[in-house]
mmCIF file of C-alpha atoms and ligand atoms in Angstrom:
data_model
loop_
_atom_site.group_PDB
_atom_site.id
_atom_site.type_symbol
_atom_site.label_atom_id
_atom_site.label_comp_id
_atom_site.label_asym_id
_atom_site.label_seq_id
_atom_site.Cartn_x
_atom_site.Cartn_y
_atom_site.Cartn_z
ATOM 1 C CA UNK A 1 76.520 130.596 43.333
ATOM 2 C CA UNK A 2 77.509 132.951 45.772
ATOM 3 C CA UNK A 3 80.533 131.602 48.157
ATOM 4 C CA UNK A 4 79.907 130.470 51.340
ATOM 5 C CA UNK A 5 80.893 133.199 54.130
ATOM 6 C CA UNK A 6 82.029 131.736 57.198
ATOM 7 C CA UNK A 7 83.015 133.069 61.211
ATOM 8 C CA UNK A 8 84.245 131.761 63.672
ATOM 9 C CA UNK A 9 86.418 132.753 66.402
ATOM 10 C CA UNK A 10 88.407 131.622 69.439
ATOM 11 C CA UNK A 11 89.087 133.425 72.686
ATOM 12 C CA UNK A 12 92.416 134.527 73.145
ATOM 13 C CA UNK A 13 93.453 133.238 76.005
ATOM 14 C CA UNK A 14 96.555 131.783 74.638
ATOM 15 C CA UNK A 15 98.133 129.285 72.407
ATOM 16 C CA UNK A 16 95.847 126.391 70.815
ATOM 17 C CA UNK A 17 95.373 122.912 72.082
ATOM 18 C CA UNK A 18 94.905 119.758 70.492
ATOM 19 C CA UNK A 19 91.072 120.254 71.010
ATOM 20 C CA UNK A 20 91.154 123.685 69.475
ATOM 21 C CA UNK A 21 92.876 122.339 66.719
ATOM 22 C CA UNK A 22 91.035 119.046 66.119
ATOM 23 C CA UNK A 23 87.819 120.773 67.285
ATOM 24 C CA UNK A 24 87.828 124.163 64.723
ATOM 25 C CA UNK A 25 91.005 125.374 63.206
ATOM 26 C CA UNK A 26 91.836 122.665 61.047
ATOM 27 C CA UNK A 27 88.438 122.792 59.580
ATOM 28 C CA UNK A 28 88.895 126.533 59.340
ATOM 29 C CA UNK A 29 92.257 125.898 57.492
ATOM 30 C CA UNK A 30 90.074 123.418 55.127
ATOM 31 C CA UNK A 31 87.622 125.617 54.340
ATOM 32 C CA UNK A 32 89.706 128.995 54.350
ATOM 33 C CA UNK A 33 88.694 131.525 51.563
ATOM 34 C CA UNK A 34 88.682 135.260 50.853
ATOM 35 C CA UNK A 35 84.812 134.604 52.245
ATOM 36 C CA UNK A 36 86.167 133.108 55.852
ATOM 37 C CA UNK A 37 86.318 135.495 58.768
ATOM 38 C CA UNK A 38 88.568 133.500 61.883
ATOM 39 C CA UNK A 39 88.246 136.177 64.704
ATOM 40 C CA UNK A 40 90.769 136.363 67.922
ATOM 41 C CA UNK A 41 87.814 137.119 70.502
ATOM 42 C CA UNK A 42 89.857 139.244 73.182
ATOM 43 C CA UNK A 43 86.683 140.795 74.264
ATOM 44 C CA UNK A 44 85.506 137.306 75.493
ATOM 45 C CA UNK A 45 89.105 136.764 77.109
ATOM 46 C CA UNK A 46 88.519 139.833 79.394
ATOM 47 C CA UNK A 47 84.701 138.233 81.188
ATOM 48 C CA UNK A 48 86.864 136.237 83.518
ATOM 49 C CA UNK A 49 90.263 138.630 85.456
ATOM 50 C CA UNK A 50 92.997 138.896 83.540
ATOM 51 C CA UNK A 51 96.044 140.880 83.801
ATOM 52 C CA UNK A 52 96.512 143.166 81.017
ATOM 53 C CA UNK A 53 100.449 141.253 80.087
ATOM 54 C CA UNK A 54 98.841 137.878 80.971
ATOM 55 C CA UNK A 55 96.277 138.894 77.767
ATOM 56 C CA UNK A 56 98.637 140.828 75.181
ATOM 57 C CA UNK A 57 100.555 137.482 75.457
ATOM 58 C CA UNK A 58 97.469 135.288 74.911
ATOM 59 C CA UNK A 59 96.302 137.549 72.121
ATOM 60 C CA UNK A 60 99.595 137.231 70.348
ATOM 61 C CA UNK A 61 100.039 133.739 71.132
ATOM 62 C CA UNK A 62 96.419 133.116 69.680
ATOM 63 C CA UNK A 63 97.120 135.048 66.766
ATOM 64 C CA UNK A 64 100.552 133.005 66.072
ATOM 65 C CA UNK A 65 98.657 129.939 66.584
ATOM 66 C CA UNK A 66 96.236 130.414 64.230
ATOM 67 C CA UNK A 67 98.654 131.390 61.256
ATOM 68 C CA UNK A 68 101.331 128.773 62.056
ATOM 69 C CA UNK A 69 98.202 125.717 61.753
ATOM 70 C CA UNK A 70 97.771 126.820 58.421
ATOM 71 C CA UNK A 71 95.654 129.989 57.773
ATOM 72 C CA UNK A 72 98.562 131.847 56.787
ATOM 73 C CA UNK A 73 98.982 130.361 53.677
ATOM 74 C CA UNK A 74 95.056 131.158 52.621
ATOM 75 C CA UNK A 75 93.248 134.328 51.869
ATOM 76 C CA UNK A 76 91.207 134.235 54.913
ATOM 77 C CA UNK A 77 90.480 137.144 56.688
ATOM 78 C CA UNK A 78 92.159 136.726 60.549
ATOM 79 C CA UNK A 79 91.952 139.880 63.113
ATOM 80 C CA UNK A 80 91.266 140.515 66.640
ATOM 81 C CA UNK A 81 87.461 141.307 67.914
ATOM 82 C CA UNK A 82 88.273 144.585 69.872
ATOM 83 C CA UNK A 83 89.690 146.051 66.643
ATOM 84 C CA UNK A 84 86.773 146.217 65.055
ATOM 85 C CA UNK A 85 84.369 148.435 67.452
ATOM 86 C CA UNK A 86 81.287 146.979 65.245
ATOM 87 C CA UNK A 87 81.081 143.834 67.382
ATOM 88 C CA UNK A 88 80.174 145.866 70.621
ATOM 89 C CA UNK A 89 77.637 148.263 68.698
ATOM 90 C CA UNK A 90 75.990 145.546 67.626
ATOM 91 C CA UNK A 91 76.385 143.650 70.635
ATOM 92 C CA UNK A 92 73.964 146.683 72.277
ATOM 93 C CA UNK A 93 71.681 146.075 69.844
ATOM 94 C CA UNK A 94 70.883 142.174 70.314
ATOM 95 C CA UNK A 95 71.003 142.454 73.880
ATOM 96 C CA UNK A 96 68.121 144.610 73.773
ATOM 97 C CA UNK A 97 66.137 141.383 72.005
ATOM 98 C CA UNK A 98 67.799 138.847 74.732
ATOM 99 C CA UNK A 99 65.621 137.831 77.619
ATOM 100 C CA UNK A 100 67.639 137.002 80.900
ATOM 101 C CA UNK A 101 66.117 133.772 80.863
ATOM 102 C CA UNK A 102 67.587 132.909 77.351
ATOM 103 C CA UNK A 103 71.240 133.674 79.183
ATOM 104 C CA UNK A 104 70.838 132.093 82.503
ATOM 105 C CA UNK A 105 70.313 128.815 80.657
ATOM 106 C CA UNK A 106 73.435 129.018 79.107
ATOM 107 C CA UNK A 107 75.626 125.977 80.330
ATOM 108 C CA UNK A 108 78.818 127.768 79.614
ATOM 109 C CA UNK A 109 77.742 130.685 81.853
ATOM 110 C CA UNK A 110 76.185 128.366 85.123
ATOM 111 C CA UNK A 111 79.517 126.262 84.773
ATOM 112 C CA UNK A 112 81.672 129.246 84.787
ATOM 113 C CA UNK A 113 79.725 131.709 87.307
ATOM 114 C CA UNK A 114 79.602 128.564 89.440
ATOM 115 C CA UNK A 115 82.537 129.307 91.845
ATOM 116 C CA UNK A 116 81.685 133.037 91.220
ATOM 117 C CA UNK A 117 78.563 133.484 91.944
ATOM 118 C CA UNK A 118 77.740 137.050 92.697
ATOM 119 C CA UNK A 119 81.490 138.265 91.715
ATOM 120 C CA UNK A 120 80.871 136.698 88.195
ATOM 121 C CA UNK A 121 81.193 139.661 85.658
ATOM 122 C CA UNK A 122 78.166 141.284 83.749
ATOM 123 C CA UNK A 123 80.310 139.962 80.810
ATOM 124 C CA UNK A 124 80.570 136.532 81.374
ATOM 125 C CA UNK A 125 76.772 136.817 81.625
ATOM 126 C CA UNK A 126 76.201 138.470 78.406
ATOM 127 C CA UNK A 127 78.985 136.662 76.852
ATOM 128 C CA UNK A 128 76.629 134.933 74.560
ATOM 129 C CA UNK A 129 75.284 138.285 73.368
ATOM 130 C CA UNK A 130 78.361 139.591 71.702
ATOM 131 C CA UNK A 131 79.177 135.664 70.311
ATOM 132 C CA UNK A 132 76.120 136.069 68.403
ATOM 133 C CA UNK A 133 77.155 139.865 67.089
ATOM 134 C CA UNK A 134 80.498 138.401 65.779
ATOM 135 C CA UNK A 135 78.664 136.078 63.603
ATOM 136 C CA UNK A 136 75.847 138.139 62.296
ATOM 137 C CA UNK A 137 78.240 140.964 61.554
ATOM 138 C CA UNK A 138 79.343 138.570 58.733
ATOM 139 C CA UNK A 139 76.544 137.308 56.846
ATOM 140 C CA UNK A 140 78.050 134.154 58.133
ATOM 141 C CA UNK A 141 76.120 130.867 56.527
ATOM 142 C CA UNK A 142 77.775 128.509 58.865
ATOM 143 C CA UNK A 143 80.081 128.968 61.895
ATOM 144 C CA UNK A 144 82.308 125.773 62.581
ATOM 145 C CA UNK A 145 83.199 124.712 65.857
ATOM 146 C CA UNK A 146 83.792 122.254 68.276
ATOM 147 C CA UNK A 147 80.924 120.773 70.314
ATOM 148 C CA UNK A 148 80.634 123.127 73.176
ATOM 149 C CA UNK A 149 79.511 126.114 71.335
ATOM 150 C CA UNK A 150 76.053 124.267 70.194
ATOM 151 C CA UNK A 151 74.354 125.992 72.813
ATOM 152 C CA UNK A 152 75.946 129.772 71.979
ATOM 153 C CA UNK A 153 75.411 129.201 68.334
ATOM 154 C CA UNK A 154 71.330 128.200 68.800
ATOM 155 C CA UNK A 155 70.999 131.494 70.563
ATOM 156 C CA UNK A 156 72.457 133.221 67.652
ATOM 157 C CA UNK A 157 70.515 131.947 65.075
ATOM 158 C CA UNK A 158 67.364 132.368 67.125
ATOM 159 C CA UNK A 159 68.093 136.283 67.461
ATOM 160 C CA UNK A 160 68.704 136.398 64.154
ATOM 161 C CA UNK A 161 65.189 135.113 63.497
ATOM 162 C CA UNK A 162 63.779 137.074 66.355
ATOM 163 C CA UNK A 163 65.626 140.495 64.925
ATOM 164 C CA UNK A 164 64.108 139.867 61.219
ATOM 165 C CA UNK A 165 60.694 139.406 62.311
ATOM 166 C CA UNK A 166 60.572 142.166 64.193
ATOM 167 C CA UNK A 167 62.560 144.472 61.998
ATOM 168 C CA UNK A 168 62.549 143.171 58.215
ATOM 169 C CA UNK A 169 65.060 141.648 57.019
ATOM 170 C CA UNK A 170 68.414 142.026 58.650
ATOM 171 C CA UNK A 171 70.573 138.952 58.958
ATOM 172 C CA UNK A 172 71.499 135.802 57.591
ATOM 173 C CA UNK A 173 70.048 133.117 59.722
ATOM 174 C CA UNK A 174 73.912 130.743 60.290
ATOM 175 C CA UNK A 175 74.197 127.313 61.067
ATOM 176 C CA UNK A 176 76.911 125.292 62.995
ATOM 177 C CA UNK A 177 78.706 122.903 61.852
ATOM 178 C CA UNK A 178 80.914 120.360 63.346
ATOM 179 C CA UNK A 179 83.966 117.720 62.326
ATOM 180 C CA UNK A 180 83.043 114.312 61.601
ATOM 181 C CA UNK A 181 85.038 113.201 64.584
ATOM 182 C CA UNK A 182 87.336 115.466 67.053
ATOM 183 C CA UNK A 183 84.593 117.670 67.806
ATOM 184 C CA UNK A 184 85.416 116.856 72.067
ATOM 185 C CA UNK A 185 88.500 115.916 72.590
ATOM 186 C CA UNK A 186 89.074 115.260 76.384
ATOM 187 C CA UNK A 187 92.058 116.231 78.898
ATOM 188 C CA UNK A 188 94.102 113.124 79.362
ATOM 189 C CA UNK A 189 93.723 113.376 82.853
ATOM 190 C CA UNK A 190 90.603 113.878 83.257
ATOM 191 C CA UNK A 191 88.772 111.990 80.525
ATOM 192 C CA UNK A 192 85.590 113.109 81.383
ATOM 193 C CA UNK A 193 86.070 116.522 81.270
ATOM 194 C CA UNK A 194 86.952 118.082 78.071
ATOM 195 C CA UNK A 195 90.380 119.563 77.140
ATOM 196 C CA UNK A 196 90.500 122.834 77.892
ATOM 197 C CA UNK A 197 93.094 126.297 78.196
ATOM 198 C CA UNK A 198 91.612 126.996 81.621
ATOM 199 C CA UNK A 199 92.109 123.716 83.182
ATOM 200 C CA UNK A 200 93.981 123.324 86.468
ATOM 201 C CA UNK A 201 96.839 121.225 85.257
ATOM 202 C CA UNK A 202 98.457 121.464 81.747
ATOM 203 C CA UNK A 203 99.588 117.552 82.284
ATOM 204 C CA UNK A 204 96.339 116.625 80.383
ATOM 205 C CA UNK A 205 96.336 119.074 77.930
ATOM 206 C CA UNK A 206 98.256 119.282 74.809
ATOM 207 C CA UNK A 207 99.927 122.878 73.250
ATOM 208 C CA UNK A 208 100.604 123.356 69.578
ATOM 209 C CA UNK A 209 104.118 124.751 71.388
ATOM 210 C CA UNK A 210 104.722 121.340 73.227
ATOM 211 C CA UNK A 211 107.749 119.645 71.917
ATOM 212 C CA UNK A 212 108.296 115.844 71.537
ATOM 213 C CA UNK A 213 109.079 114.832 74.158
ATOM 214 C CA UNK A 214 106.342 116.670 76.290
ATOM 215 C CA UNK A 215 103.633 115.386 73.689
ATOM 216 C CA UNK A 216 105.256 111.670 74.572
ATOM 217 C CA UNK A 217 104.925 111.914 78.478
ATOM 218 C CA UNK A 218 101.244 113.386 78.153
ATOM 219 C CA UNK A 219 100.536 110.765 76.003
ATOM 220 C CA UNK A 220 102.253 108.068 78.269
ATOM 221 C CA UNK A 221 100.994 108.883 81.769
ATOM 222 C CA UNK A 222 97.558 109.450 79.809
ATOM 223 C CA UNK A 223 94.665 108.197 82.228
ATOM 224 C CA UNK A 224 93.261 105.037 81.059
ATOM 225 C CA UNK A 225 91.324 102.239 83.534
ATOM 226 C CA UNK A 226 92.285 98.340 84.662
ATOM 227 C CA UNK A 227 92.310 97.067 81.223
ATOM 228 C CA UNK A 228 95.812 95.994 78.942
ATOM 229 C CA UNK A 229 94.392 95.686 75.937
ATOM 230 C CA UNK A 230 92.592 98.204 73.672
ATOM 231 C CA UNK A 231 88.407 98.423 72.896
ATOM 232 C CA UNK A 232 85.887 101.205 72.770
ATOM 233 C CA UNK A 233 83.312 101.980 75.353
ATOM 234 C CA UNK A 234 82.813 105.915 75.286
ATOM 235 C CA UNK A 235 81.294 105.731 79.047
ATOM 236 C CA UNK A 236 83.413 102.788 80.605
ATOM 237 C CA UNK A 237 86.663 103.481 79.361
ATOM 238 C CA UNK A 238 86.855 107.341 78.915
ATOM 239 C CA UNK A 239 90.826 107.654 78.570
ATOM 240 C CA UNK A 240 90.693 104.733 75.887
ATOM 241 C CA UNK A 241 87.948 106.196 73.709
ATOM 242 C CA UNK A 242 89.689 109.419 73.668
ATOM 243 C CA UNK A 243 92.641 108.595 72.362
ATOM 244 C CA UNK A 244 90.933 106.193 69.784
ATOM 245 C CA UNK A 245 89.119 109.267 68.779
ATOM 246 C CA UNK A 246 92.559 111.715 68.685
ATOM 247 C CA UNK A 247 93.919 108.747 66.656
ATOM 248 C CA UNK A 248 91.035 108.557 64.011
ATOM 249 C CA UNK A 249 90.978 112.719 63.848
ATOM 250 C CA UNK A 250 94.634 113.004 63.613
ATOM 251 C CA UNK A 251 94.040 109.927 60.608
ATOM 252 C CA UNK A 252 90.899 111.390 59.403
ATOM 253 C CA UNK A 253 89.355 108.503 59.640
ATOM 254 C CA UNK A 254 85.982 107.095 61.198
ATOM 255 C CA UNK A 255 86.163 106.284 64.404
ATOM 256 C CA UNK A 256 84.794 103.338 63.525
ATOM 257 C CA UNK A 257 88.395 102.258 61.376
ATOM 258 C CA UNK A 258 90.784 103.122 64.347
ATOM 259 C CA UNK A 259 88.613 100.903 66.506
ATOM 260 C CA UNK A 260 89.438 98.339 64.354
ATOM 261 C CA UNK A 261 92.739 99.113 63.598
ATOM 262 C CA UNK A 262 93.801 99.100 67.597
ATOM 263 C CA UNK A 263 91.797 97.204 69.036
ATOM 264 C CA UNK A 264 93.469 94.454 70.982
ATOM 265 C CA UNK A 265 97.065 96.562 70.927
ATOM 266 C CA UNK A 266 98.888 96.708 74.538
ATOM 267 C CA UNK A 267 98.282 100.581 75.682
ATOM 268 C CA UNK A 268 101.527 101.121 76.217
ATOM 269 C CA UNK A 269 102.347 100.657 72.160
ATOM 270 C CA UNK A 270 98.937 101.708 71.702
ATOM 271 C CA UNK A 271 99.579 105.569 73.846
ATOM 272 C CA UNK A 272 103.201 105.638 71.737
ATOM 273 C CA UNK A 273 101.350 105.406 68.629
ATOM 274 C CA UNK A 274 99.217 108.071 69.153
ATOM 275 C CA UNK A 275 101.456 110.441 70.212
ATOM 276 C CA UNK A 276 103.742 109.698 67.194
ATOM 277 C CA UNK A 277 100.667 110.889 65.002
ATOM 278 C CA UNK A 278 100.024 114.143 67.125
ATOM 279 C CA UNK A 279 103.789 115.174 67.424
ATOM 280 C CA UNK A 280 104.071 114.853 63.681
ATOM 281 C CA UNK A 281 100.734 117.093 63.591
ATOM 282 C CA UNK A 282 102.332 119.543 66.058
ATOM 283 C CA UNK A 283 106.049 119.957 65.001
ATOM 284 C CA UNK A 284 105.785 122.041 62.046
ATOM 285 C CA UNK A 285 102.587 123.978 63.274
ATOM 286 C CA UNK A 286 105.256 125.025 66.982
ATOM 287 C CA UNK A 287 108.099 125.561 64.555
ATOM 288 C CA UNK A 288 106.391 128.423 62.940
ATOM 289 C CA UNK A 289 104.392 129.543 66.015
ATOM 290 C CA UNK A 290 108.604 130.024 67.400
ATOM 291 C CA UNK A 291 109.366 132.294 64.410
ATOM 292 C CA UNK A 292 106.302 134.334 65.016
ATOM 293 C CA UNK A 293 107.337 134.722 68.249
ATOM 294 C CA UNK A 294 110.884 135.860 67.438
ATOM 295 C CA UNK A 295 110.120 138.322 64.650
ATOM 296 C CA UNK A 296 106.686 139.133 64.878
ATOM 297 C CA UNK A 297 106.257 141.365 61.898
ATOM 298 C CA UNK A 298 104.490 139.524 59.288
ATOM 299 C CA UNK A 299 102.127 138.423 61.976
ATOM 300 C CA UNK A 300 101.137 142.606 62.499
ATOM 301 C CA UNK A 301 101.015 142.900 59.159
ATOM 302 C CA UNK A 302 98.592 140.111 58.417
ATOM 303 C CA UNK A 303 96.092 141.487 61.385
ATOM 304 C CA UNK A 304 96.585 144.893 60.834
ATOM 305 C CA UNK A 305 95.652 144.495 56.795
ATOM 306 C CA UNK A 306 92.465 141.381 57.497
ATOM 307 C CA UNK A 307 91.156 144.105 60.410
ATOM 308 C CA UNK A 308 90.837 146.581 57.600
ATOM 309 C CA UNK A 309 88.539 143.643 55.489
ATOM 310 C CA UNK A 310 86.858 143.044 58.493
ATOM 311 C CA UNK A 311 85.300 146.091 59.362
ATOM 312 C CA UNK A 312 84.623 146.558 55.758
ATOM 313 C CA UNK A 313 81.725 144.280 55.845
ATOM 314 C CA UNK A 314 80.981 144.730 59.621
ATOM 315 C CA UNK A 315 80.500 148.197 58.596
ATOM 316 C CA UNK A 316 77.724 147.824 56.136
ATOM 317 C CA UNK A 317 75.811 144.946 58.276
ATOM 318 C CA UNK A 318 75.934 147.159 61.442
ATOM 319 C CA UNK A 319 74.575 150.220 59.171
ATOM 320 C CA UNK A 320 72.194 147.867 58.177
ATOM 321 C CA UNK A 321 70.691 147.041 61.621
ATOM 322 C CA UNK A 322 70.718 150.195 62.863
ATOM 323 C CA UNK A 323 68.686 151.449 59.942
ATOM 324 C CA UNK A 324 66.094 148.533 60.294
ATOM 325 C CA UNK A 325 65.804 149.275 64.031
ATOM 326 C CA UNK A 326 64.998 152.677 63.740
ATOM 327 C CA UNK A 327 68.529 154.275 64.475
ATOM 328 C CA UNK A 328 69.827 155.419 60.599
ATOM 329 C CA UNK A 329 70.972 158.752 60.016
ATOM 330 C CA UNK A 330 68.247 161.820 60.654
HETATM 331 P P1 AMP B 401 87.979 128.326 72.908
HETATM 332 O O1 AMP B 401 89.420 128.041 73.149
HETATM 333 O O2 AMP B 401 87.105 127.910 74.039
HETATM 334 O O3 AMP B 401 87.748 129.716 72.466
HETATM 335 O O4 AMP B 401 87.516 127.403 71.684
HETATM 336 C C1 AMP B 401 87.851 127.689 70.331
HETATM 337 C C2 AMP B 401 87.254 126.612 69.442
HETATM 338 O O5 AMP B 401 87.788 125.326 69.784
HETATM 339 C C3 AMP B 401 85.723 126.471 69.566
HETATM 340 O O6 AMP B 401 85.177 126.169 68.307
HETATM 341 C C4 AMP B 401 85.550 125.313 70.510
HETATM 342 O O7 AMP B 401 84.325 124.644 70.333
HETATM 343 C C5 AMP B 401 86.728 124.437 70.108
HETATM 344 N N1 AMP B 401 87.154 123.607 71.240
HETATM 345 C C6 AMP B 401 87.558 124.059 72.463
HETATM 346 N N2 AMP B 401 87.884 123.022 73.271
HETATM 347 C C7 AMP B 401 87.678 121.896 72.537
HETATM 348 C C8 AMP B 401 87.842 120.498 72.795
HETATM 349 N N3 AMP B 401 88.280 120.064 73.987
HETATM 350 N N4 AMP B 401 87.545 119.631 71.810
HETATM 351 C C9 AMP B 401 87.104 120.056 70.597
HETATM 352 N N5 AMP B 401 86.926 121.358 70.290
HETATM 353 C C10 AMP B 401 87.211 122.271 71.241
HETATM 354 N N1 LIG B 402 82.903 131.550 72.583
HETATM 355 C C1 LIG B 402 83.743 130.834 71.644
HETATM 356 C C2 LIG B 402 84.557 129.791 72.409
HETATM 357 O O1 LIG B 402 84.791 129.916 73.567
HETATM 358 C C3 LIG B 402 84.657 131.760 70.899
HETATM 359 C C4 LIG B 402 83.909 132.661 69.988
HETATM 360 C C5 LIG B 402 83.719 134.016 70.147
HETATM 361 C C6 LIG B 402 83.208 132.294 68.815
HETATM 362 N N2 LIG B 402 82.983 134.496 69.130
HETATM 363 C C7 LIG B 402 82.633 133.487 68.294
HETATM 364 C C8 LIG B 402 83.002 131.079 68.155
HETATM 365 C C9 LIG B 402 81.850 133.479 67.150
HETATM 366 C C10 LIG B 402 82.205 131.079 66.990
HETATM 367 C C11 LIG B 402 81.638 132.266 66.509
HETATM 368 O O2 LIG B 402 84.993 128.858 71.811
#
């Protein structure tokens, strides 16, 4: 049997969190093979302002994320989107087979364009559009990620369908797939929303740079509600559950067994606890994101070499399209 080929990508707006990392990458890591493609998307960083420092740093600090949770050690292919000019060809394609309808139901897009409105970029709208050229570039079967790409992921698979029925057989129709538990993880001050690189305050959100003791006080001064003692209810006691859920991801466990196993504990042993599993998560993963940082060779190296594998199979599935469409060679 053929291997699987998988995509996925994360925009690179600066070092992982905890949700990144319980969400995707260490699933990524998991399943890494020569047949994996784990894509820096710095053409999705750009929809919102940025200054052009601001994203070299979160490029590199994406990039240096990524390797130091574990894809270095694998064969999987790792490079940056706007390397590979294939993305934005094809990107021109699809959006000629998107209605605006399709896009302005996009939840990512109406929560983001929200405070916008008419300033919000022509990118941020057709954000989607290029998503869904990253992962049909690939051949990708499935496309793991956490649970707020469900949406983007649907709209790729249904252009997919919509491009092959028009024009033959182009592209492999992907799925999404998800982790058994970690696939939301929520800011610790604001349980209800999730955790997130854009969010207001970094008190709720955890870094794969943060050291001990920063992991400890996040952990500690965690949002929880009037209760002492530890017990699941996902819509009651937001803070609770998502630390019960951190705990059983960080364990691999069902959520179902840390329940068990904490219910009843104080939350002050029980926020300790938890932190103790993430820091031991995080300190090797922000020791090697530090070296990266310090001599960032190996890390060129690696990006310059997987963009070269990249765009050796974006190559031939762009060719591809363009063919079927009615653009080949005269
Ligand atoms: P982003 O940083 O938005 O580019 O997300 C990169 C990957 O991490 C995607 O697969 C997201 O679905 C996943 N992800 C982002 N935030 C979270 C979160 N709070 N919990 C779980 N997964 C997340
Ligand atoms: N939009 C995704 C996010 O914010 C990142 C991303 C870009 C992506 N291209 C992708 C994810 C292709 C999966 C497949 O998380």
């Amino acid at each position: 049997m053929a291997s699987i080929r998988i995509l996925s990508g994360i925009q690179a707006t600066g070092t992982p969190h905890l949700g990144n990392y319980l969400g995707a990458i260490r699933s990524w890591v998991q399943h890494a093979s020569s047949s994996t493609y784990f894509m820096i998307a710095d053409l999705h960083a750009i929809t919102v302002p940025k200054e052009p420092e601001l994203l070299a740093q979160g490029r590199f600090a994406t990039a240096a994320g990524l390797l130091s949770a574990g894809l270095e050690a694998t064969s999987a292919v790792v490079f940056a989107q706007s390397v590979v000019p294939e993305h934005t060809q094809l990107a021109w394609l699809l959006g000629s087979i998107t209605s605006m309808g399709e896009l302005q139901r996009m939840t990512q897009f109406k929560a983001k364009s929200e405070s916008l409105q008419e300033t919000a970029s022509a990118g941020l709208f057709t954000y989607p559009i290029l998503q869904a050229a990253d992962i049909l570039l690939y051949d990708a079967d499935q496309v793991p990620v956490g649970d707020d790409q469900r949406q983007h992921i649907e709209l790729a698979r249904d252009l997919a369908i919509r491009f092959n029925h028009r024009f033959g057989d182009t592209f492999k129709v992907p799925v999404a797939t998800f982790p058994p538990v970690g696939a939301r993880v929520m800011d610790l001050q604001e349980p209800r929303a999730k955790m997130s690189k854009s969010a207001k305050s970094r008190r709720g959100v955890v870094l794969l740079t943060d050291d001990d003791t920063a992991i400890q006080r996040k952990f500690r001064r965690a949002v929880t509600d009037s209760h002492e003692e530890v017990g699941y209810d996902a819509s009651g006691r937001p803070g609770i559950a998502n630390m019960i859920e951190i705990a059983a991801a960080v364990r691999t466990e069902p959520v179902e067994q840390a329940i068990e196993r904490y219910s009843g504990w104080k939350y002050g042993k029980f926020k300790d606890e938890v932190a103790d599993l993430v820091i031991n998560l995080v300190a090797p993963i922000r020791g090697r994101i530090a070296e990266f940082q310090e001599s960032p060779q190996e890390l060129r190296a690696r990006l310059g070499a997987d963009a070269e594998r990249a765009t050796h199979i974006a190559s031939q599935v762009l060719r591809r399209a363009k063919q079927n469409i009615g653009l080949g060679e005269f």
